[in-house]
Amino acid sequence: MQKKTVRDVDMKGKRVIMRVDFNVPLKDGVITDDTRIQAALPTIKYVLEQGAGLVLMSHLGRPKGEKKPEFSLAPVAAYLNNLIDADVKMATDVVGAEVQAAVADVKPGDVLVLENTRYYNEEEGKKCTAEEQDAYAKELASFGDIFVNDAFGTAHRSHASTAVITKFANESVSGFLLEKEIEYLGNAVANPERPFVAIVGGAKVSGKLEVLTALMEKVDTILIGGGMAYTFLKAQGYNIGGSLVEDDLLTKATEILAAAEAKGVKFLLPSDNLAADAFSNEANTEVVGKEIQDGWMALDIGPETTATYAAEIASAKTVVWNGPMGCFEMPTFAKGTMGVCQAVADSDSISIIGGGDSVAAVNVSGLADKMSHISTGGGASLEFLEGKALPGVVALDDKDSGSCCGTCGCGC
Ligand code: AMP
């Protein structure tokens, strides 16, 4: 079932309550990366252009149900005020009489930013009853004639402001950002152009087990990098020295390798590695093969592996990438990740960068504009690729009756 979007509703003269993902990094009250605010702008501007008033809500960090000023959205409201041609006001709270009065004052073209939704335990449904969470969501829903969800980063959470609110909203539709995420990820899952190559890296196998299992059903090739590679190499009998390993997953790793072989999925592990004698940018380093000597640890894939992976990527038509190839935060160990980044940028494929550290790596590389789609939600994009339904998407209004398009993330 396709979900309704902001294009499917008449907003003129109405008030819209919109969930965005303004969970931006802050240092001493200053926003250090505004990617998420920029990503929400197209829908914010569209709603205002339609002649609606706008009430925005988001979480920021983990205030754990308390009104902690360091988690206030006030710096975001001030930042937004400088970005758009509208008067952006900051509410004193998320709910309550004062906020209700401020909401009533929102006229077409005005913007009011509510305080951090996680100032209340009801947001996540923790330490409260279902009735209390419903009451909180109901009050949020009352702030608009239409509810818009444009927060893909929290779409995998069934929270008051992402999913429960739809029980009480007159109309619930997606914003452009959510729509684009679902379109790219959905098409990759349901109708990928082949060859379909998945690049999976990051620290641990345990964090990516489910996505590896799900991708195995869909892709032609899986390229493994990052710390997780060494659990696989150890499972194959190699000495991995002091490299990151999850000994409790050695059997699982062997099973994954066997499953890939059985399904005819090309499952590539690093053939060479950059080993270091300490976990430090200043460590002594050496390019080694699959064996890592004792006292050394592999912190990046080696040049031969980078070239092999680049060749696979060059022939791909769809690429999904989640997780760095090494400890790219340290320049000494960033070459593998940057090489893969360059290969994805150079390829003609539909490239989807799946949130989290891979997005940070792509941003560091300066190649972000060469990617087809950079997901704004690490956890949400992983769950989508794992084939799980996203509660924040499921809860939105259906466009029309009929059979599921298979790409919408509704899980039907
Ligand atoms: P994840 O959140 O699972 O995607 O993991 C990302 C983290 O994995 C980054 O902070 C990397 O520094 C780290 N990482 C990547 N490769 C390695 C490695 N070979 N050894 C240890 N940590 C790694």
mmCIF file with all atom_site columns, N, CA, C and O and ligand atoms in Angstrom, residues 201-204 208 226-227 230 244 279 298-300 322-329 357, ligand 1:
data_model
loop_
_atom_site.group_PDB
_atom_site.id
_atom_site.type_symbol
_atom_site.label_atom_id
_atom_site.label_alt_id
_atom_site.label_comp_id
_atom_site.label_asym_id
_atom_site.label_entity_id
_atom_site.label_seq_id
_atom_site.pdbx_PDB_ins_code
_atom_site.Cartn_x
_atom_site.Cartn_y
_atom_site.Cartn_z
_atom_site.occupancy
_atom_site.B_iso_or_equiv
_atom_site.pdbx_formal_charge
_atom_site.auth_seq_id
_atom_site.auth_comp_id
_atom_site.auth_asym_id
_atom_site.auth_atom_id
_atom_site.pdbx_PDB_model_num
ATOM   1   N N   . GLY A 1 201 ? 30.381 -3.159  6.542  1.00 0.00 ? 201 GLY A N   1
ATOM   2   C CA  . GLY A 1 201 ? 31.555 -3.026  7.399  1.00 0.00 ? 201 GLY A CA  1
ATOM   3   C C   . GLY A 1 201 ? 31.133 -2.601  8.786  1.00 0.00 ? 201 GLY A C   1
ATOM   4   O O   . GLY A 1 201 ? 30.008 -2.862  9.208  1.00 0.00 ? 201 GLY A O   1
ATOM   5   N N   . GLY A 1 202 ? 32.038 -1.937  9.480  1.00 0.00 ? 202 GLY A N   1
ATOM   6   C CA  . GLY A 1 202 ? 31.718 -1.518  10.849 1.00 0.00 ? 202 GLY A CA  1
ATOM   7   C C   . GLY A 1 202 ? 32.366 -2.425  11.847 1.00 0.00 ? 202 GLY A C   1
ATOM   8   O O   . GLY A 1 202 ? 33.093 -3.365  11.487 1.00 0.00 ? 202 GLY A O   1
ATOM   9   N N   . ALA A 1 203 ? 32.090 -2.159  13.107 1.00 0.00 ? 203 ALA A N   1
ATOM   10  C CA  . ALA A 1 203 ? 32.843 -2.802  14.169 1.00 0.00 ? 203 ALA A CA  1
ATOM   11  C C   . ALA A 1 203 ? 32.566 -4.308  14.286 1.00 0.00 ? 203 ALA A C   1
ATOM   12  O O   . ALA A 1 203 ? 33.484 -5.124  14.253 1.00 0.00 ? 203 ALA A O   1
ATOM   13  N N   . LYS A 1 204 ? 31.289 -4.658  14.408 1.00 0.00 ? 204 LYS A N   1
ATOM   14  C CA  . LYS A 1 204 ? 31.001 -6.031  14.840 1.00 0.00 ? 204 LYS A CA  1
ATOM   15  C C   . LYS A 1 204 ? 30.034 -6.783  13.938 1.00 0.00 ? 204 LYS A C   1
ATOM   16  O O   . LYS A 1 204 ? 29.137 -6.194  13.349 1.00 0.00 ? 204 LYS A O   1
ATOM   17  N N   . LYS A 1 208 ? 25.355 -6.485  12.755 1.00 0.00 ? 208 LYS A N   1
ATOM   18  C CA  . LYS A 1 208 ? 24.918 -6.547  11.352 1.00 0.00 ? 208 LYS A CA  1
ATOM   19  C C   . LYS A 1 208 ? 24.426 -7.942  10.952 1.00 0.00 ? 208 LYS A C   1
ATOM   20  O O   . LYS A 1 208 ? 24.204 -8.196  9.772  1.00 0.00 ? 208 LYS A O   1
ATOM   21  N N   . GLY A 1 226 ? 35.971 -3.726  7.701  1.00 0.00 ? 226 GLY A N   1
ATOM   22  C CA  . GLY A 1 226 ? 35.831 -3.296  9.087  1.00 0.00 ? 226 GLY A CA  1
ATOM   23  C C   . GLY A 1 226 ? 36.170 -4.400  10.066 1.00 0.00 ? 226 GLY A C   1
ATOM   24  O O   . GLY A 1 226 ? 36.617 -5.495  9.694  1.00 0.00 ? 226 GLY A O   1
ATOM   25  N N   . GLY A 1 227 ? 35.932 -4.115  11.353 1.00 0.00 ? 227 GLY A N   1
ATOM   26  C CA  . GLY A 1 227 ? 36.287 -5.060  12.412 1.00 0.00 ? 227 GLY A CA  1
ATOM   27  C C   . GLY A 1 227 ? 35.617 -6.414  12.242 1.00 0.00 ? 227 GLY A C   1
ATOM   28  O O   . GLY A 1 227 ? 36.175 -7.448  12.607 1.00 0.00 ? 227 GLY A O   1
ATOM   29  N N   . TYR A 1 230 ? 37.276 -9.778  10.728 1.00 0.00 ? 230 TYR A N   1
ATOM   30  C CA  . TYR A 1 230 ? 38.256 -10.658 11.391 1.00 0.00 ? 230 TYR A CA  1
ATOM   31  C C   . TYR A 1 230 ? 37.607 -11.822 12.114 1.00 0.00 ? 230 TYR A C   1
ATOM   32  O O   . TYR A 1 230 ? 38.226 -12.865 12.296 1.00 0.00 ? 230 TYR A O   1
ATOM   33  N N   . LEU A 1 244 ? 39.952 -7.113  16.239 1.00 0.00 ? 244 LEU A N   1
ATOM   34  C CA  . LEU A 1 244 ? 38.619 -7.237  16.847 1.00 0.00 ? 244 LEU A CA  1
ATOM   35  C C   . LEU A 1 244 ? 38.026 -8.592  16.466 1.00 0.00 ? 244 LEU A C   1
ATOM   36  O O   . LEU A 1 244 ? 38.072 -8.997  15.308 1.00 0.00 ? 244 LEU A O   1
ATOM   37  N N   . PHE A 1 279 ? 46.466 0.674   18.759 1.00 0.00 ? 279 PHE A N   1
ATOM   38  C CA  . PHE A 1 279 ? 45.234 1.301   18.288 1.00 0.00 ? 279 PHE A CA  1
ATOM   39  C C   . PHE A 1 279 ? 45.435 2.814   18.323 1.00 0.00 ? 279 PHE A C   1
ATOM   40  O O   . PHE A 1 279 ? 44.942 3.516   19.196 1.00 0.00 ? 279 PHE A O   1
ATOM   41  N N   . ALA A 1 298 ? 44.457 -5.669  12.868 1.00 0.00 ? 298 ALA A N   1
ATOM   42  C CA  . ALA A 1 298 ? 44.110 -5.112  11.541 1.00 0.00 ? 298 ALA A CA  1
ATOM   43  C C   . ALA A 1 298 ? 43.097 -3.997  11.745 1.00 0.00 ? 298 ALA A C   1
ATOM   44  O O   . ALA A 1 298 ? 42.037 -4.209  12.341 1.00 0.00 ? 298 ALA A O   1
ATOM   45  N N   . LEU A 1 299 ? 43.451 -2.806  11.243 1.00 0.00 ? 299 LEU A N   1
ATOM   46  C CA  . LEU A 1 299 ? 42.559 -1.654  11.436 1.00 0.00 ? 299 LEU A CA  1
ATOM   47  C C   . LEU A 1 299 ? 42.031 -1.080  10.122 1.00 0.00 ? 299 LEU A C   1
ATOM   48  O O   . LEU A 1 299 ? 41.322 -0.084  10.120 1.00 0.00 ? 299 LEU A O   1
ATOM   49  N N   . ASP A 1 300 ? 42.397 -1.706  9.017  1.00 0.00 ? 300 ASP A N   1
ATOM   50  C CA  . ASP A 1 300 ? 41.848 -1.266  7.720  1.00 0.00 ? 300 ASP A CA  1
ATOM   51  C C   . ASP A 1 300 ? 42.030 -2.412  6.730  1.00 0.00 ? 300 ASP A C   1
ATOM   52  O O   . ASP A 1 300 ? 42.875 -3.294  6.925  1.00 0.00 ? 300 ASP A O   1
ATOM   53  N N   . ASN A 1 322 ? 26.782 -0.070  4.160  1.00 0.00 ? 322 ASN A N   1
ATOM   54  C CA  . ASN A 1 322 ? 26.607 0.217   5.575  1.00 0.00 ? 322 ASN A CA  1
ATOM   55  C C   . ASN A 1 322 ? 27.840 -0.217  6.354  1.00 0.00 ? 322 ASN A C   1
ATOM   56  O O   . ASN A 1 322 ? 28.148 -1.403  6.419  1.00 0.00 ? 322 ASN A O   1
ATOM   57  N N   . GLY A 1 323 ? 28.530 0.745   6.923  1.00 0.00 ? 323 GLY A N   1
ATOM   58  C CA  . GLY A 1 323 ? 29.666 0.460   7.798  1.00 0.00 ? 323 GLY A CA  1
ATOM   59  C C   . GLY A 1 323 ? 31.014 0.672   7.133  1.00 0.00 ? 323 GLY A C   1
ATOM   60  O O   . GLY A 1 323 ? 31.226 0.218   6.002  1.00 0.00 ? 323 GLY A O   1
ATOM   61  N N   . PRO A 1 324 ? 31.931 1.354   7.826  1.00 0.00 ? 324 PRO A N   1
ATOM   62  C CA  . PRO A 1 324 ? 33.252 1.641   7.242  1.00 0.00 ? 324 PRO A CA  1
ATOM   63  C C   . PRO A 1 324 ? 34.136 0.398   7.123  1.00 0.00 ? 324 PRO A C   1
ATOM   64  O O   . PRO A 1 324 ? 33.913 -0.610  7.787  1.00 0.00 ? 324 PRO A O   1
ATOM   65  N N   . MET A 1 325 ? 35.154 0.499   6.271  1.00 0.00 ? 325 MET A N   1
ATOM   66  C CA  . MET A 1 325 ? 36.071 -0.620  6.006  1.00 0.00 ? 325 MET A CA  1
ATOM   67  C C   . MET A 1 325 ? 37.200 -0.713  7.028  1.00 0.00 ? 325 MET A C   1
ATOM   68  O O   . MET A 1 325 ? 37.951 -1.692  7.061  1.00 0.00 ? 325 MET A O   1
ATOM   69  N N   . GLY A 1 326 ? 37.348 0.349   7.820  1.00 0.00 ? 326 GLY A N   1
ATOM   70  C CA  . GLY A 1 326 ? 38.403 0.379   8.834  1.00 0.00 ? 326 GLY A CA  1
ATOM   71  C C   . GLY A 1 326 ? 38.139 1.500   9.807  1.00 0.00 ? 326 GLY A C   1
ATOM   72  O O   . GLY A 1 326 ? 37.074 2.124   9.768  1.00 0.00 ? 326 GLY A O   1
ATOM   73  N N   . CYS A 1 327 ? 39.125 1.764   10.653 1.00 0.00 ? 327 CYS A N   1
ATOM   74  C CA  . CYS A 1 327 ? 38.971 2.842   11.640 1.00 0.00 ? 327 CYS A CA  1
ATOM   75  C C   . CYS A 1 327 ? 39.245 4.181   10.956 1.00 0.00 ? 327 CYS A C   1
ATOM   76  O O   . CYS A 1 327 ? 40.279 4.816   11.186 1.00 0.00 ? 327 CYS A O   1
ATOM   77  N N   . PHE A 1 328 ? 38.309 4.572   10.098 1.00 0.00 ? 328 PHE A N   1
ATOM   78  C CA  . PHE A 1 328 ? 38.525 5.729   9.212  1.00 0.00 ? 328 PHE A CA  1
ATOM   79  C C   . PHE A 1 328 ? 38.637 7.047   9.980  1.00 0.00 ? 328 PHE A C   1
ATOM   80  O O   . PHE A 1 328 ? 39.078 8.046   9.433  1.00 0.00 ? 328 PHE A O   1
ATOM   81  N N   . GLU A 1 329 ? 38.201 7.028   11.260 1.00 0.00 ? 329 GLU A N   1
ATOM   82  C CA  . GLU A 1 329 ? 38.313 8.262   12.053 1.00 0.00 ? 329 GLU A CA  1
ATOM   83  C C   . GLU A 1 329 ? 39.780 8.644   12.227 1.00 0.00 ? 329 GLU A C   1
ATOM   84  O O   . GLU A 1 329 ? 40.104 9.803   12.429 1.00 0.00 ? 329 GLU A O   1
ATOM   85  N N   . ASP A 1 357 ? 28.002 5.655   10.426 1.00 0.00 ? 357 ASP A N   1
ATOM   86  C CA  . ASP A 1 357 ? 29.408 5.955   10.143 1.00 0.00 ? 357 ASP A CA  1
ATOM   87  C C   . ASP A 1 357 ? 29.733 5.996   8.661  1.00 0.00 ? 357 ASP A C   1
ATOM   88  O O   . ASP A 1 357 ? 30.663 6.691   8.258  1.00 0.00 ? 357 ASP A O   1
HETATM 89  P P1  . AMP B 2 .   ? 29.390 0.322   13.193 1.00 0.00 ? 1   AMP B P1  1
HETATM 90  O O1  . AMP B 2 .   ? 28.727 1.314   14.103 1.00 0.00 ? 1   AMP B O1  1
HETATM 91  O O2  . AMP B 2 .   ? 29.161 -1.078  13.567 1.00 0.00 ? 1   AMP B O2  1
HETATM 92  O O3  . AMP B 2 .   ? 29.104 0.617   11.742 1.00 0.00 ? 1   AMP B O3  1
HETATM 93  O O4  . AMP B 2 .   ? 30.953 0.512   13.416 1.00 0.00 ? 1   AMP B O4  1
HETATM 94  C C1  . AMP B 2 .   ? 31.645 1.674   13.078 1.00 0.00 ? 1   AMP B C1  1
HETATM 95  C C2  . AMP B 2 .   ? 32.943 1.685   13.832 1.00 0.00 ? 1   AMP B C2  1
HETATM 96  O O5  . AMP B 2 .   ? 33.702 0.541   13.494 1.00 0.00 ? 1   AMP B O5  1
HETATM 97  C C3  . AMP B 2 .   ? 33.809 2.882   13.502 1.00 0.00 ? 1   AMP B C3  1
HETATM 98  O O6  . AMP B 2 .   ? 33.925 3.693   14.633 1.00 0.00 ? 1   AMP B O6  1
HETATM 99  C C4  . AMP B 2 .   ? 35.148 2.275   13.123 1.00 0.00 ? 1   AMP B C4  1
HETATM 100 O O7  . AMP B 2 .   ? 36.258 2.944   13.676 1.00 0.00 ? 1   AMP B O7  1
HETATM 101 C C5  . AMP B 2 .   ? 35.059 0.865   13.676 1.00 0.00 ? 1   AMP B C5  1
HETATM 102 N N1  . AMP B 2 .   ? 35.927 -0.052  12.955 1.00 0.00 ? 1   AMP B N1  1
HETATM 103 C C6  . AMP B 2 .   ? 36.018 -0.206  11.628 1.00 0.00 ? 1   AMP B C6  1
HETATM 104 N N2  . AMP B 2 .   ? 36.973 -1.092  11.317 1.00 0.00 ? 1   AMP B N2  1
HETATM 105 C C7  . AMP B 2 .   ? 37.515 -1.512  12.471 1.00 0.00 ? 1   AMP B C7  1
HETATM 106 C C8  . AMP B 2 .   ? 38.561 -2.425  12.801 1.00 0.00 ? 1   AMP B C8  1
HETATM 107 N N3  . AMP B 2 .   ? 39.241 -3.073  11.851 1.00 0.00 ? 1   AMP B N3  1
HETATM 108 N N4  . AMP B 2 .   ? 38.849 -2.616  14.105 1.00 0.00 ? 1   AMP B N4  1
HETATM 109 C C9  . AMP B 2 .   ? 38.178 -1.955  15.061 1.00 0.00 ? 1   AMP B C9  1
HETATM 110 N N5  . AMP B 2 .   ? 37.172 -1.089  14.814 1.00 0.00 ? 1   AMP B N5  1
HETATM 111 C C10 . AMP B 2 .   ? 36.834 -0.864  13.529 1.00 0.00 ? 1   AMP B C10 1
#
